[in-house]
mmCIF file of C-alpha atoms in Angstrom:
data_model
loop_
_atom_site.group_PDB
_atom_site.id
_atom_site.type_symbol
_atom_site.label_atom_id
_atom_site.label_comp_id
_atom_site.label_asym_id
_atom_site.label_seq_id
_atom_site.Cartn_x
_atom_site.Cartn_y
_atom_site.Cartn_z
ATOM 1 C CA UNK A 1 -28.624 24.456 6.216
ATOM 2 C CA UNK A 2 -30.014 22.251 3.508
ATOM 3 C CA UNK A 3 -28.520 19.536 1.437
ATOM 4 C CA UNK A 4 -27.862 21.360 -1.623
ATOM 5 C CA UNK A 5 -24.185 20.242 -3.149
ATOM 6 C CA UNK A 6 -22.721 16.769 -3.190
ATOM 7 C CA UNK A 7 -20.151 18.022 -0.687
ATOM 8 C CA UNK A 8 -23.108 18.485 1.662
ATOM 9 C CA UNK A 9 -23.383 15.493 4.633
ATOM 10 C CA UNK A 10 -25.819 14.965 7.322
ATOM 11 C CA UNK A 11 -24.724 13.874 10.763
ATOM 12 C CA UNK A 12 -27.371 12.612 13.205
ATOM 13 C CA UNK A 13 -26.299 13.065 16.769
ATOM 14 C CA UNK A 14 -27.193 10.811 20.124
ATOM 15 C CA UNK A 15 -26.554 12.475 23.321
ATOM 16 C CA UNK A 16 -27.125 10.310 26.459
ATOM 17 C CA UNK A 17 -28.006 11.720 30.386
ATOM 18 C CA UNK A 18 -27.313 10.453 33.527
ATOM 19 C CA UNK A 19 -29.051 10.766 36.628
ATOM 20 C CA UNK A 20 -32.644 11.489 33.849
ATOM 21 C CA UNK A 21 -35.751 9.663 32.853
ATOM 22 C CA UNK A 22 -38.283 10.518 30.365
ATOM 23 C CA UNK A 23 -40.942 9.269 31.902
ATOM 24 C CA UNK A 24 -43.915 7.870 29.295
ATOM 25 C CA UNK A 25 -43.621 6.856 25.917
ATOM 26 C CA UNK A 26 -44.021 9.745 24.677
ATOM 27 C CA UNK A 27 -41.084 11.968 22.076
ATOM 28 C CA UNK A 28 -40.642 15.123 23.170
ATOM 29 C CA UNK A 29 -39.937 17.510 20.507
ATOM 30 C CA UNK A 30 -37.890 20.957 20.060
ATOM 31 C CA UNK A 31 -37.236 23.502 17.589
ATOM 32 C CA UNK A 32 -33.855 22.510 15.597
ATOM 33 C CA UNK A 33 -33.033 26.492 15.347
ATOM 34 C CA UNK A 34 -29.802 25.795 13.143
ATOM 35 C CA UNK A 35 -31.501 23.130 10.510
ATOM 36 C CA UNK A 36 -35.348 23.704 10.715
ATOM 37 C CA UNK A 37 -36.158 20.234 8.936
ATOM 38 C CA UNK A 38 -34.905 18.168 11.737
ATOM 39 C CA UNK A 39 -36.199 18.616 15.165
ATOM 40 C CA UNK A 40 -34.676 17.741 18.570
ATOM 41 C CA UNK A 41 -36.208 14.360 20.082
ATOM 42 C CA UNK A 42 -36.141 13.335 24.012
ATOM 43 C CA UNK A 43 -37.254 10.213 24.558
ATOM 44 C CA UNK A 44 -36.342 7.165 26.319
ATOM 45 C CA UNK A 45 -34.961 4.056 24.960
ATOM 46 C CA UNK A 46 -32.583 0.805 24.984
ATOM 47 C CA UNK A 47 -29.548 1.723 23.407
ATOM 48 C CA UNK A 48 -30.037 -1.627 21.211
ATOM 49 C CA UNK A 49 -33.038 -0.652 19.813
ATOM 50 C CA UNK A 50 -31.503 2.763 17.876
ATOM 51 C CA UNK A 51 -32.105 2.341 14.518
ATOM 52 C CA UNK A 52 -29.168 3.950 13.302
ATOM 53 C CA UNK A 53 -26.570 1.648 15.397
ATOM 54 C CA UNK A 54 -28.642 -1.195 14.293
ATOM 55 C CA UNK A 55 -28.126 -0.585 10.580
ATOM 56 C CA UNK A 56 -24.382 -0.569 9.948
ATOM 57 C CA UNK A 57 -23.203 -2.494 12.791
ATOM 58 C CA UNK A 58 -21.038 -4.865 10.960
ATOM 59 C CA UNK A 59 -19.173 -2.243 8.847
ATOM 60 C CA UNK A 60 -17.458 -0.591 11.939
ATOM 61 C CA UNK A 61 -15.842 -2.115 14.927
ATOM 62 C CA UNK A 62 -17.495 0.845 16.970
ATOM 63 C CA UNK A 63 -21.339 -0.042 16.183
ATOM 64 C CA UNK A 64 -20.498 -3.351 17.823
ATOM 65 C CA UNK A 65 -18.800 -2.535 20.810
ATOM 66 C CA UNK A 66 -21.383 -0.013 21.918
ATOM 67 C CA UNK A 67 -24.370 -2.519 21.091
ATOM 68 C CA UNK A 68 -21.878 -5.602 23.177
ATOM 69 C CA UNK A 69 -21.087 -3.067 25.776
ATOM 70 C CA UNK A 70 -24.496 -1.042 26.396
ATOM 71 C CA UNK A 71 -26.998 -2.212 24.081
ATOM 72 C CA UNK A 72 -29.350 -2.923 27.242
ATOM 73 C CA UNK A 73 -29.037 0.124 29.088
ATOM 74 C CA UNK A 74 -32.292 1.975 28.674
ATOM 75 C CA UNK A 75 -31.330 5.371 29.428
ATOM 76 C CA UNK A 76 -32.604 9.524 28.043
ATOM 77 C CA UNK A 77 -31.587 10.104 25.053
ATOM 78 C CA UNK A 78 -31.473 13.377 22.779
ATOM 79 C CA UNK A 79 -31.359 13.087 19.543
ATOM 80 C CA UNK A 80 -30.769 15.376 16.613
ATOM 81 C CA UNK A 81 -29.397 16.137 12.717
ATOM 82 C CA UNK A 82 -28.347 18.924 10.973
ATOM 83 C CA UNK A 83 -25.935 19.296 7.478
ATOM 84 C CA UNK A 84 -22.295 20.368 7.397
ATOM 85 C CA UNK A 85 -20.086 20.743 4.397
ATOM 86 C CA UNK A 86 -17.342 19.601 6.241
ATOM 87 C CA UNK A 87 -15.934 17.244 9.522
ATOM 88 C CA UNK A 88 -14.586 20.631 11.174
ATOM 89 C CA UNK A 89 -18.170 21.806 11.271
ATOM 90 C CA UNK A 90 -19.480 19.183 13.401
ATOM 91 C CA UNK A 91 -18.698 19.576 16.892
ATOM 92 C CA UNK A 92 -19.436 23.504 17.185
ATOM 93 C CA UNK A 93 -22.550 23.489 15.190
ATOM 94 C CA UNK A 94 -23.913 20.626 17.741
ATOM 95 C CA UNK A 95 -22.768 22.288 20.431
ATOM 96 C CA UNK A 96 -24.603 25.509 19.157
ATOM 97 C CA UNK A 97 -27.629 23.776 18.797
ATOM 98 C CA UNK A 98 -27.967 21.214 21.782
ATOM 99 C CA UNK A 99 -26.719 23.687 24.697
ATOM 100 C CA UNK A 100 -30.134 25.834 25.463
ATOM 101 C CA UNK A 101 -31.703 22.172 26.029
ATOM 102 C CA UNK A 102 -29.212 21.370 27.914
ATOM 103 C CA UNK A 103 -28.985 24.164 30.260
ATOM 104 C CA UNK A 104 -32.840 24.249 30.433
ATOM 105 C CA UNK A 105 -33.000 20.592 31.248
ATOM 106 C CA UNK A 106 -30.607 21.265 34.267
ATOM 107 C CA UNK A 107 -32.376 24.354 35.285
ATOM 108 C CA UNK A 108 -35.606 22.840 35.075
ATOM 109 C CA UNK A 109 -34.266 19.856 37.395
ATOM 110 C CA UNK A 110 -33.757 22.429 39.996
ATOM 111 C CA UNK A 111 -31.644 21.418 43.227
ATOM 112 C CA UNK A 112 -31.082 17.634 42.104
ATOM 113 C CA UNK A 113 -28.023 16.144 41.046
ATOM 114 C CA UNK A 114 -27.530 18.233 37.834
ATOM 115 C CA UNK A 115 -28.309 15.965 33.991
ATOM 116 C CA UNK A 116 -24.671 14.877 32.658
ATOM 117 C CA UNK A 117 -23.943 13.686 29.436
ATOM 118 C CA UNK A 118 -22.333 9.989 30.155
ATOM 119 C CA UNK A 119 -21.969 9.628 26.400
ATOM 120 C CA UNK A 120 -22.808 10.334 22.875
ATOM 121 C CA UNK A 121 -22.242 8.926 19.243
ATOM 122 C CA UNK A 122 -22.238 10.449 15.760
ATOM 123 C CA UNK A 123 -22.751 9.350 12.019
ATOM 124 C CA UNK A 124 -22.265 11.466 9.201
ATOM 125 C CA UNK A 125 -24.145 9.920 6.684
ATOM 126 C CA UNK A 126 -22.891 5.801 6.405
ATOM 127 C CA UNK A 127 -19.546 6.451 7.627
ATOM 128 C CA UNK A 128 -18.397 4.727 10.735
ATOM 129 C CA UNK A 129 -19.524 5.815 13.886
ATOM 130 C CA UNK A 130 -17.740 8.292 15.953
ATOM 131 C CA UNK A 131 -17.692 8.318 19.620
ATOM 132 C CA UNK A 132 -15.223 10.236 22.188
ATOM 133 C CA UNK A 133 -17.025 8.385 25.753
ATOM 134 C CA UNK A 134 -19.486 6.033 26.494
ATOM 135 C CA UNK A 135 -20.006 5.382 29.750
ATOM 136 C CA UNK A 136 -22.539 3.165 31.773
ATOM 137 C CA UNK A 137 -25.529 5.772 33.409
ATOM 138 C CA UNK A 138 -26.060 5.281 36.890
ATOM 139 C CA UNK A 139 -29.096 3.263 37.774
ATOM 140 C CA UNK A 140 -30.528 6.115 39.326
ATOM 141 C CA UNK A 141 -32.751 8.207 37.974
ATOM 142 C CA UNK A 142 -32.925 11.913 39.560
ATOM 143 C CA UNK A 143 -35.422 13.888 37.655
ATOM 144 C CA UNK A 144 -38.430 12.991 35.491
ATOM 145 C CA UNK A 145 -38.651 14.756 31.969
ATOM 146 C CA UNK A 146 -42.725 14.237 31.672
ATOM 147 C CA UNK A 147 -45.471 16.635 30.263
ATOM 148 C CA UNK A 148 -45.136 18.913 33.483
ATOM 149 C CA UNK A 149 -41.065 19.434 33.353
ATOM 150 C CA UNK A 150 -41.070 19.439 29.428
ATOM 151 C CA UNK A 151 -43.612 22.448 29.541
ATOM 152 C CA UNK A 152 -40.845 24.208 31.915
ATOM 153 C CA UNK A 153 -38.147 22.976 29.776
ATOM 154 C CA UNK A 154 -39.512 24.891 26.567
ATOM 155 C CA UNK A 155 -40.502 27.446 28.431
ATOM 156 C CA UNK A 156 -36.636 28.012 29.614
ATOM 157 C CA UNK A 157 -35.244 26.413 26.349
ATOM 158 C CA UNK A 158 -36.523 29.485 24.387
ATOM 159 C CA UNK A 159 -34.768 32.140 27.062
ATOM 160 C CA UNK A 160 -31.412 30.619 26.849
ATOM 161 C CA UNK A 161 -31.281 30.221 22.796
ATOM 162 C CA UNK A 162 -32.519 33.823 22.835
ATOM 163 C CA UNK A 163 -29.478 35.119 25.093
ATOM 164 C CA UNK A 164 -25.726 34.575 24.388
ATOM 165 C CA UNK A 165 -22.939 35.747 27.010
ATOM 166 C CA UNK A 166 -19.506 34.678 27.499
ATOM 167 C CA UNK A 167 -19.527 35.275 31.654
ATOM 168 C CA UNK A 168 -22.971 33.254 31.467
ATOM 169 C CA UNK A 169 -21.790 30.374 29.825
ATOM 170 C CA UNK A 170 -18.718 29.749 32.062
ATOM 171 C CA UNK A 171 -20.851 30.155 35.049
ATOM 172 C CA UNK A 172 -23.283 28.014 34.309
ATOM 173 C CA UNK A 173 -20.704 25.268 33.270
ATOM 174 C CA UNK A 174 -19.134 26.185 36.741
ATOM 175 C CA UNK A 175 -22.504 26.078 38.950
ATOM 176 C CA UNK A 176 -23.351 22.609 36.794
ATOM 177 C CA UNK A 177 -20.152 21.589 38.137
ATOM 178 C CA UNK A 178 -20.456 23.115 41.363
ATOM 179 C CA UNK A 179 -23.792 21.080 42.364
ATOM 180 C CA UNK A 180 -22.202 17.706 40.979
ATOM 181 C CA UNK A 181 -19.077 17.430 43.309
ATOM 182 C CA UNK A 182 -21.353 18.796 46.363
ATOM 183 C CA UNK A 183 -23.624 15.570 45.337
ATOM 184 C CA UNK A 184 -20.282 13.473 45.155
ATOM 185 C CA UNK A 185 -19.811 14.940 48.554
ATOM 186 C CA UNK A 186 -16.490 16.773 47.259
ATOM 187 C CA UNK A 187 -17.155 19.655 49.386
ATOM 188 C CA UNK A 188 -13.831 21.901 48.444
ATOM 189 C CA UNK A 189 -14.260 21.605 45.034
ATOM 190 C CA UNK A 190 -18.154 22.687 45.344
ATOM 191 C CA UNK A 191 -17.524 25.658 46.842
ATOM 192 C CA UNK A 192 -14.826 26.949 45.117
ATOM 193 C CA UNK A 193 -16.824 26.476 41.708
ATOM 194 C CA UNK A 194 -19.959 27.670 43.109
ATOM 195 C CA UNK A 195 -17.888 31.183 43.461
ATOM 196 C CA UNK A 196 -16.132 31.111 40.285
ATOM 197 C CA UNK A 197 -19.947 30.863 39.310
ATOM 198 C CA UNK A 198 -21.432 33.815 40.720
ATOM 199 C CA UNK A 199 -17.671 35.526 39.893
ATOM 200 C CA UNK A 200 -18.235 35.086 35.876
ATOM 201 C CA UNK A 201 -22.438 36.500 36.424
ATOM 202 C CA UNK A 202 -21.716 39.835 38.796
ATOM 203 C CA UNK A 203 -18.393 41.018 38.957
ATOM 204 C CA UNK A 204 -15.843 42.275 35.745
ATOM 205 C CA UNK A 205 -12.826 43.392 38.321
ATOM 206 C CA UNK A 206 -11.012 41.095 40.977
ATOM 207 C CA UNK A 207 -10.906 44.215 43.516
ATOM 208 C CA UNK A 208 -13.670 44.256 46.453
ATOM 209 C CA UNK A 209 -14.662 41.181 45.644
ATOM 210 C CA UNK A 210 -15.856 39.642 48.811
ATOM 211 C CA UNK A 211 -18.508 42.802 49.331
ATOM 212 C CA UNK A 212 -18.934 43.528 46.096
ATOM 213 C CA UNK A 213 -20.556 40.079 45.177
ATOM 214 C CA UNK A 214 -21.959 40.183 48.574
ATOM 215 C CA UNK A 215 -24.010 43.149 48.567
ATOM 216 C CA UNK A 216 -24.972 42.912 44.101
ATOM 217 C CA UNK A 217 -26.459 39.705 44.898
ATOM 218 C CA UNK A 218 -28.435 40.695 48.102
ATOM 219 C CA UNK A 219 -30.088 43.635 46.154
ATOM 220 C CA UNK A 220 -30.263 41.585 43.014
ATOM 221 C CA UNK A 221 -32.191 39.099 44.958
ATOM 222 C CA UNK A 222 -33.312 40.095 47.900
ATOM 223 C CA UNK A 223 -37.201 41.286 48.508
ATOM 224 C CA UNK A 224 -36.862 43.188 51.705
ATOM 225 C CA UNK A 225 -34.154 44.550 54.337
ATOM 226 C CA UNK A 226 -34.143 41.542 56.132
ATOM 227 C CA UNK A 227 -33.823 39.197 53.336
ATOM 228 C CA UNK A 228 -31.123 41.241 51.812
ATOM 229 C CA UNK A 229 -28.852 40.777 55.222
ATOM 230 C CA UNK A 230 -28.970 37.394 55.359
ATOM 231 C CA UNK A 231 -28.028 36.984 51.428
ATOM 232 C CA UNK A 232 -25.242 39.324 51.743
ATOM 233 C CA UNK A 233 -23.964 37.669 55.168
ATOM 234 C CA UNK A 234 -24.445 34.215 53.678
ATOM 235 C CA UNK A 235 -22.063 35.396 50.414
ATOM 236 C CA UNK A 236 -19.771 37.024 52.434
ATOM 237 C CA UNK A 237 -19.165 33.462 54.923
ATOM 238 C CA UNK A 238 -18.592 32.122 51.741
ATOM 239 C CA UNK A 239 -16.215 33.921 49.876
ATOM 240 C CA UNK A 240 -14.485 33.743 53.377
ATOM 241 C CA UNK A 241 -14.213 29.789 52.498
ATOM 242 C CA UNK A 242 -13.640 29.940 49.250
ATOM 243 C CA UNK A 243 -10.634 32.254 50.193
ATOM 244 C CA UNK A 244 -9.554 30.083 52.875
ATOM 245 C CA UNK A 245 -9.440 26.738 50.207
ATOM 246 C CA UNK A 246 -7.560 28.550 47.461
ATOM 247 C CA UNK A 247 -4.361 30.180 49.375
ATOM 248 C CA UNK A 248 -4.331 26.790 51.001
ATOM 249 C CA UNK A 249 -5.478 27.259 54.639
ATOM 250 C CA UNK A 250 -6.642 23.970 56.732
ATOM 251 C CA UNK A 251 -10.275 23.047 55.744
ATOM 252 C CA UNK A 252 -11.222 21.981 59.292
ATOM 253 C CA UNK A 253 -15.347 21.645 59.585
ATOM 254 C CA UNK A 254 -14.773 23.142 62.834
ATOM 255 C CA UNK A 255 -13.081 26.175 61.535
ATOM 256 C CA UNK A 256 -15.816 26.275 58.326
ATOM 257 C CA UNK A 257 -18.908 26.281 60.261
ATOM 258 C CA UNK A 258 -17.512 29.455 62.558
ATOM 259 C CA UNK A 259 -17.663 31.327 58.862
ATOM 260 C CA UNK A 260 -21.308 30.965 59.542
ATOM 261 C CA UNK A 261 -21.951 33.010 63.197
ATOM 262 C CA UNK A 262 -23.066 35.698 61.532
ATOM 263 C CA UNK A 263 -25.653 34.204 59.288
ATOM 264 C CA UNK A 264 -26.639 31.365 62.482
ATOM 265 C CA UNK A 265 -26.879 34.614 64.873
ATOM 266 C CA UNK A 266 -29.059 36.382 62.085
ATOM 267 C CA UNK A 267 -31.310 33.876 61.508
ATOM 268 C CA UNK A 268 -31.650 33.180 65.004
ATOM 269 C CA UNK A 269 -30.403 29.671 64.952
ATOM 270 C CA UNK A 270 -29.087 27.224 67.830
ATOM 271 C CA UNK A 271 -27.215 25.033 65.400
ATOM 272 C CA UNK A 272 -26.121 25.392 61.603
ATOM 273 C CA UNK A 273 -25.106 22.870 59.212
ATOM 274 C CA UNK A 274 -22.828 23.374 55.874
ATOM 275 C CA UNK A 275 -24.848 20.973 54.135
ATOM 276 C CA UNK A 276 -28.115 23.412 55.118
ATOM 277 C CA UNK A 277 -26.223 26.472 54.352
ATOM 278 C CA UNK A 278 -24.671 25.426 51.008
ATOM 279 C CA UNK A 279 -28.392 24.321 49.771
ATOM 280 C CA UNK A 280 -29.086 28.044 50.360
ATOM 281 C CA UNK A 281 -26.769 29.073 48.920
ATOM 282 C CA UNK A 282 -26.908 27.124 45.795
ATOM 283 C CA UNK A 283 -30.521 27.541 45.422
ATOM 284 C CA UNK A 284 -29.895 31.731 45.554
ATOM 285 C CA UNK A 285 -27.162 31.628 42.946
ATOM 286 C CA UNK A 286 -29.751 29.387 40.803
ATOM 287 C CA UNK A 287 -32.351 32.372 41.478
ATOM 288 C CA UNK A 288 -29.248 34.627 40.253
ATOM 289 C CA UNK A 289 -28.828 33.181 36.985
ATOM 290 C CA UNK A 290 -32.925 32.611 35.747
ATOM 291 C CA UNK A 291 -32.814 36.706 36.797
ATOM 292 C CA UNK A 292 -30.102 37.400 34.817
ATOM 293 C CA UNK A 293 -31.500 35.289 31.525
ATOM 294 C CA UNK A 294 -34.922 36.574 32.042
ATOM 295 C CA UNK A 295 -33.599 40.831 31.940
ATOM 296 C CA UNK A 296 -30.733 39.538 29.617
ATOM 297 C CA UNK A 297 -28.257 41.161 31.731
ATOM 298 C CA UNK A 298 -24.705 41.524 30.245
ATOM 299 C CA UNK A 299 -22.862 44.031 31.572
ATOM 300 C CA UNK A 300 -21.616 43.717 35.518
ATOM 301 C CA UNK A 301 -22.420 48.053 35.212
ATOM 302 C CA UNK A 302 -26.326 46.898 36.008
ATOM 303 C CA UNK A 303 -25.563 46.181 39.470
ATOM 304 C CA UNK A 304 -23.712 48.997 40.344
ATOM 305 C CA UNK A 305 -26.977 51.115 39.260
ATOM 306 C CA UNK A 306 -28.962 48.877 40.778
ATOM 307 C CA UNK A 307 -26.991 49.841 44.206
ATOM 308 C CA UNK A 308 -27.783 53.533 43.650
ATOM 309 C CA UNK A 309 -31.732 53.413 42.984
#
């Protein structure tokens, strides 16, 4: 969209990420798919030293508060601008346009303690700034957006814009989610979300669930026999859990870790650990969802033909 009626505004967006450093001095730039003349920008930078906040501060009680507040945080920021003919506009058409980079920032980060927005700022044209949160990042840093990662990034960036799904969306936002209270050590919740996850990706009906998710992920994933057992073991200990958490039985460690004979006996192991078997697990539903993007699967039908080859 270009500016071509008075009504027309431009609103410049700053998203900020936790737990994410670009590391050089370098301004990494993306393809602005809804408004071509303005590209997406990662760089790093002291919240003081954004021009925008800089310019207007003393028309709008908000410019100074964030520059008092946070002006020395140097912290990741994205920034980007597109037109909108009116307020109503703003918030989907950013969403639209910032959520591939997003989700290809987290993906790219792998098993780390997933990017999260910890605040974010608009200005449509010179009106006053807008802000919902602003929050202080934590001090550290978790994954390094340099010329390696960004070259991942793009490479990912371009999958996700090219592939819109409902069930996708809400798993990713539920994996994101998933990783992040496993991180803040809030083990119920992490499970629980993880398989709400891998729910939305592979299954359309609530009946079977335990083996149906089971066995669709160990031949979605799985390279051999072997391989294939231990996936569908490892889901099915799992959705044993996550069963056990949501009709409200004790979550004793003692009584999770006996979930896990199966896969321990499998594997041949002495000892298991949930932190150990969660990573796993995590790591396989990540390998789930690049699978899915990269064959652009939509309908939960593929895996029941996959089954039958």
């Amino acid at each position: 969209m270009k500016k071509n009626n008075p009504m027309t505004k431009k609103c410049s967006y700053f998203i900020f990420l936790n737990y994410t450093k670009v590391y050089s001095n370098t301004i990494y730039k993306f393809e602005n798919r809804f408004d071509s003349s303005h590209s997406i920008e990662i760089y790093q930078t002291k919240i003081k030293d954004i021009e925008e906040l800089t310019l207007n501060q003393n028309k709008d009680i908000g410019y100074k508060y964030i520059l008092d507040s946070y002006g020395e945080i140097d912290t990741c920021c994205i920034k980007f601008s597109f037109y909108i003919e009116n307020i109503e506009q703003c918030r989907p058409v950013a969403e639209k346009i910032i959520k591939p980079l997003l989700h290809s920032i987290f993906f790219a980060a792998e098993f780390r303690v997933p990017p999260k927005i910890s605040g974010f700022f608009y200005i449509i044209d010179n009106e006053p700034i807008n802000y919902s949160y602003f929050t202080k990042p934590e001090k550290d840093t978790n994954f390094h957006i340099n010329d390696g990662t960004i070259k991942r990034i793009k490479e990912l960036e371009i999958k996700f814009c090219n592939f819109e799904n409902l069930n996708f969306q809400i798993g990713i936002y539920r994996y994101t989610r998933g990783l992040t209270e496993f991180f803040l050590e809030n083990t119920i919740e992490a499970v629980v979300d993880l398989m709400i996850a891998i729910e939305a990706v592979m299954s359309e009906k609530s009946d079977n669930l335990k083996y149906k998710i089971s066995m669709r992920a160990a031949k979605f994933i799985g390279k051999d026999q072997l391989e294939r057992k231990e996936i569908f073991t490892l889901f099915s200990a799992f959705y044993d859990i996550r069963s056990m958490i949501v009709h409200g039985s004790n979550y004793d460690e003692k009584i999770i870790l006996k979930k896990f004979n199966n896969y321990r006996k499998l594997l041949n192991l002495q000892t298991i650990t949930f932190s150990e078997t969660f990573t796993t697990f995590s790591q396989i539903i990540h390998q789930i969802f690049l699978k899915i993007l990269d064959s652009k699967i939509t309908n939960c039908q593929y895996f029941d033909d996959l089954l039958l080859e």
